[in-house]
Amino acid sequence: MIRPEEIKMSAEHVGKWGMVIDQDICTGCQACVAACAMENNISFVGEKDSGYGRSMHWIRIERFWEGEYPEVKMTPNQPMLCQQCNSATCEPVCPAFATVHSQAEQLNLQIYNRCVGTRYCGNNCPYQVRSFNWRDYERPEPLSNQLNPDVTVRRRGVMEKCTFCIQRIHKAQDKAKSEGREVVDGEFTTACAQACPASAITFGRVDDPESLVSQLAQRGNGLKHLEELGTVPNVTYFKGG
């Protein structure tokens, strides 16, 4: 039988996670996109399916036009991924309860063997960061031997999304718990943050006021996309100084 104090101790070692993205230093090099695909076994979609809008990615780099002709300019590079909302609009619409919320890490996760592919979650996501797996895509050689054994290989007919590299979080949590301590800030990071050459992506524990991600988020000039919808996202963006 698990004692209440054991539950409290395990919860202390879990941590709650968030991300800060600095658009001022993002170069749009797409290194984060490639690293995410490698880490999370994301399928490579061919040119034909991409032309039909069936591309597969858990993070993308957005740029938009702003202003009126002839004074038109491009917006800063904007990495867009799942915002890991605390009140996610994708969760209540799933009829199979495949889109769930982790109360421990405050992350929005996907249970693939529950998903029946209704795509309701994708339609209800204001950030449009969910991808539907249309086919059993095959990786070209030698990338077919590169699959990450810590991440489920998805089949066609399911929805996919960013998980903040939950497999890395769990590995760090297990190590910290075995050593009787909490996860240390900077002990690990997500694949996108690790691959970013400009260090534009910062990941860490938002429940630790001393962590780098908490200090950056408290600078005061950050913004959270579509926060007015009440989704309470866990990703903070900085742009324009």
XYZ file of C-alpha atoms in Angstrom:
241
model
C 0.000 0.000 0.000
C 1.348 3.462 -0.928
C 1.513 5.912 1.943
C 0.396 9.560 1.369
C 3.880 10.853 2.134
C 5.282 8.622 -0.626
C 2.821 10.116 -3.105
C 3.822 13.609 -2.023
C 7.512 12.773 -2.377
C 7.069 11.323 -5.870
C 5.095 14.399 -6.944
C 7.908 16.655 -5.762
C 10.322 14.866 -8.047
C 8.075 15.195 -11.085
C 8.205 18.907 -11.869
C 6.121 21.018 -14.215
C 7.568 22.001 -17.549
C 7.459 24.976 -19.874
C 9.314 26.653 -22.719
C 10.500 30.130 -23.717
C 11.178 30.998 -27.374
C 13.099 34.151 -28.326
C 12.000 35.156 -31.828
C 14.605 37.928 -31.940
C 17.438 35.419 -32.230
C 15.662 32.620 -34.118
C 17.205 32.373 -37.601
C 14.602 30.022 -39.069
C 17.248 27.399 -39.866
C 14.788 24.507 -39.262
C 17.296 22.604 -37.096
C 14.586 22.204 -34.458
C 12.229 20.705 -37.029
C 14.814 18.135 -38.145
C 15.815 17.266 -34.568
C 12.186 16.779 -33.551
C 11.591 14.423 -36.472
C 14.657 12.337 -35.580
C 13.927 12.179 -31.849
C 10.223 11.352 -32.120
C 10.178 8.979 -35.102
C 8.110 11.331 -37.247
C 7.386 9.917 -40.695
C 8.835 11.444 -43.842
C 6.007 12.444 -46.159
C 6.652 12.497 -49.888
C 6.238 15.447 -52.220
C 2.818 14.328 -53.449
C 1.214 14.045 -50.011
C 2.854 17.284 -48.899
C 1.208 18.988 -51.850
C -2.153 17.840 -50.511
C -1.382 19.340 -47.100
C -0.596 16.012 -45.459
C 2.816 16.973 -44.110
C 3.961 15.542 -40.774
C 5.674 17.758 -38.226
C 5.364 18.453 -34.523
C 7.052 21.856 -34.796
C 7.144 24.324 -37.686
C 8.671 27.714 -38.419
C 6.063 30.347 -39.260
C 6.550 33.699 -41.002
C 3.817 36.089 -42.077
C 3.471 39.259 -44.096
C 2.501 42.404 -42.234
C 1.741 45.932 -43.351
C 0.176 47.215 -46.563
C 1.708 47.477 -50.007
C 4.263 48.811 -50.706
C 5.305 48.931 -47.029
C 5.231 45.170 -46.557
C 7.711 43.218 -44.451
C 8.092 39.757 -42.998
C 7.432 38.977 -39.353
C 10.185 37.376 -37.211
C 10.633 33.612 -37.388
C 8.134 31.953 -35.094
C 8.635 28.326 -34.047
C 5.174 26.919 -33.436
C 4.563 23.704 -31.548
C 2.014 22.349 -29.087
C 1.604 25.023 -26.425
C 0.912 22.394 -23.751
C -2.142 24.278 -22.550
C -3.318 23.883 -18.966
C -6.882 24.245 -20.251
C -6.542 22.665 -23.673
C -9.469 22.923 -26.091
C -8.422 19.672 -27.784
C -9.033 17.504 -24.723
C -12.803 17.685 -24.105
C -13.772 16.982 -27.737
C -12.033 13.604 -28.089
C -14.720 10.872 -27.993
C -12.146 8.140 -27.308
C -10.373 9.953 -24.444
C -7.117 9.672 -26.411
C -6.198 13.296 -25.747
C -5.407 13.419 -22.045
C -3.833 15.827 -19.574
C -0.982 14.811 -17.310
C -1.684 16.359 -13.932
C 1.858 15.567 -12.771
C 3.771 17.387 -15.513
C 0.895 19.622 -16.700
C 1.341 18.378 -20.261
C -1.171 17.506 -22.938
C -0.455 13.979 -24.165
C -1.789 11.595 -26.807
C -2.615 7.913 -26.241
C -2.135 6.463 -29.707
C -3.775 3.086 -29.165
C -6.974 4.853 -28.078
C -7.083 7.282 -30.999
C -9.641 6.421 -33.679
C -8.744 9.306 -35.980
C -11.812 11.521 -35.700
C -9.513 14.586 -35.894
C -11.835 16.527 -33.589
C -8.808 17.540 -31.506
C -7.061 18.962 -34.564
C -10.153 20.926 -35.565
C -10.511 22.343 -32.056
C -6.846 23.309 -31.600
C -6.481 27.090 -32.182
C -2.743 26.673 -32.828
C -3.159 24.016 -35.555
C -0.255 21.977 -34.211
C -1.691 18.483 -34.518
C -0.900 16.225 -37.464
C -2.988 13.361 -38.810
C -1.073 10.292 -39.950
C -2.542 9.510 -43.352
C -0.381 6.539 -44.287
C 2.157 4.026 -43.025
C 5.035 6.027 -44.404
C 8.343 4.244 -44.946
C 11.647 5.907 -44.161
C 14.245 5.867 -46.938
C 17.508 4.018 -46.305
C 19.523 4.377 -44.122
C 17.068 6.410 -42.004
C 14.897 3.326 -41.502
C 17.515 2.109 -38.992
C 17.479 5.344 -37.027
C 14.244 4.916 -35.035
C 14.327 5.992 -31.397
C 13.454 2.944 -29.237
C 12.042 5.231 -26.502
C 9.243 6.566 -28.724
C 6.241 4.699 -30.109
C 6.171 4.242 -33.897
C 2.713 5.377 -34.948
C 0.551 3.774 -37.596
C -1.847 5.457 -40.001
C -5.135 6.845 -38.763
C -3.998 8.544 -35.554
C -3.363 12.117 -34.489
C 0.150 13.146 -33.441
C 1.580 16.144 -31.604
C 4.510 17.517 -29.640
C 4.934 16.001 -26.179
C 7.830 18.182 -24.908
C 9.932 15.019 -25.449
C 8.098 13.221 -22.626
C 10.475 10.263 -22.991
C 13.388 12.504 -21.961
C 11.388 13.909 -19.059
C 10.601 10.437 -17.748
C 14.205 9.308 -18.088
C 15.425 12.302 -16.085
C 12.675 11.795 -13.492
C 13.564 8.114 -13.047
C 17.248 8.937 -12.580
C 16.497 11.701 -10.067
C 14.061 9.516 -8.131
C 16.588 6.668 -7.893
C 19.087 9.139 -6.440
C 16.525 10.620 -4.025
C 16.571 14.134 -5.448
C 14.652 16.443 -7.762
C 15.406 16.952 -11.436
C 18.080 19.637 -11.752
C 17.511 22.564 -14.104
C 19.533 22.035 -17.270
C 20.008 18.323 -16.601
C 18.295 17.602 -19.910
C 16.312 19.446 -22.549
C 14.051 18.783 -25.515
C 15.426 17.800 -28.922
C 14.432 21.120 -30.495
C 16.131 23.170 -27.777
C 19.221 20.990 -27.903
C 19.586 21.372 -31.672
C 18.951 25.134 -31.877
C 22.292 26.761 -32.852
C 21.111 30.204 -31.720
C 19.821 29.002 -28.319
C 16.467 30.577 -29.133
C 14.553 27.802 -27.333
C 14.804 27.372 -23.570
C 13.121 24.474 -21.785
C 12.887 23.686 -18.097
C 10.873 23.545 -14.899
C 8.408 26.392 -14.573
C 7.624 25.419 -10.980
C 11.215 26.223 -9.984
C 11.626 30.026 -9.600
C 15.411 29.628 -9.884
C 15.320 27.836 -13.241
C 16.388 29.686 -16.374
C 13.031 29.212 -18.077
C 11.211 30.721 -15.067
C 13.547 33.698 -14.913
C 13.102 34.360 -18.638
C 9.317 34.020 -18.447
C 9.197 36.549 -15.599
C 11.010 39.241 -17.555
C 7.662 40.851 -18.231
C 7.751 41.495 -21.989
C 6.838 37.996 -23.138
C 3.573 36.952 -24.736
C 1.558 33.761 -24.948
C -0.274 33.137 -28.186
C -4.066 33.303 -28.091
C -4.002 33.542 -24.320
C -7.280 35.446 -24.536
C -8.995 32.134 -25.368
C -8.295 30.897 -21.851
C -6.117 27.974 -22.934
C -3.348 28.903 -20.433
C -0.392 27.868 -22.646
C 3.023 26.912 -21.230
C 5.105 28.442 -24.048
C 6.215 32.099 -23.801
C 7.443 34.075 -26.824
C 9.706 37.125 -26.926
C 10.047 39.414 -29.925
C 10.867 43.018 -30.595
C 13.479 43.552 -27.918
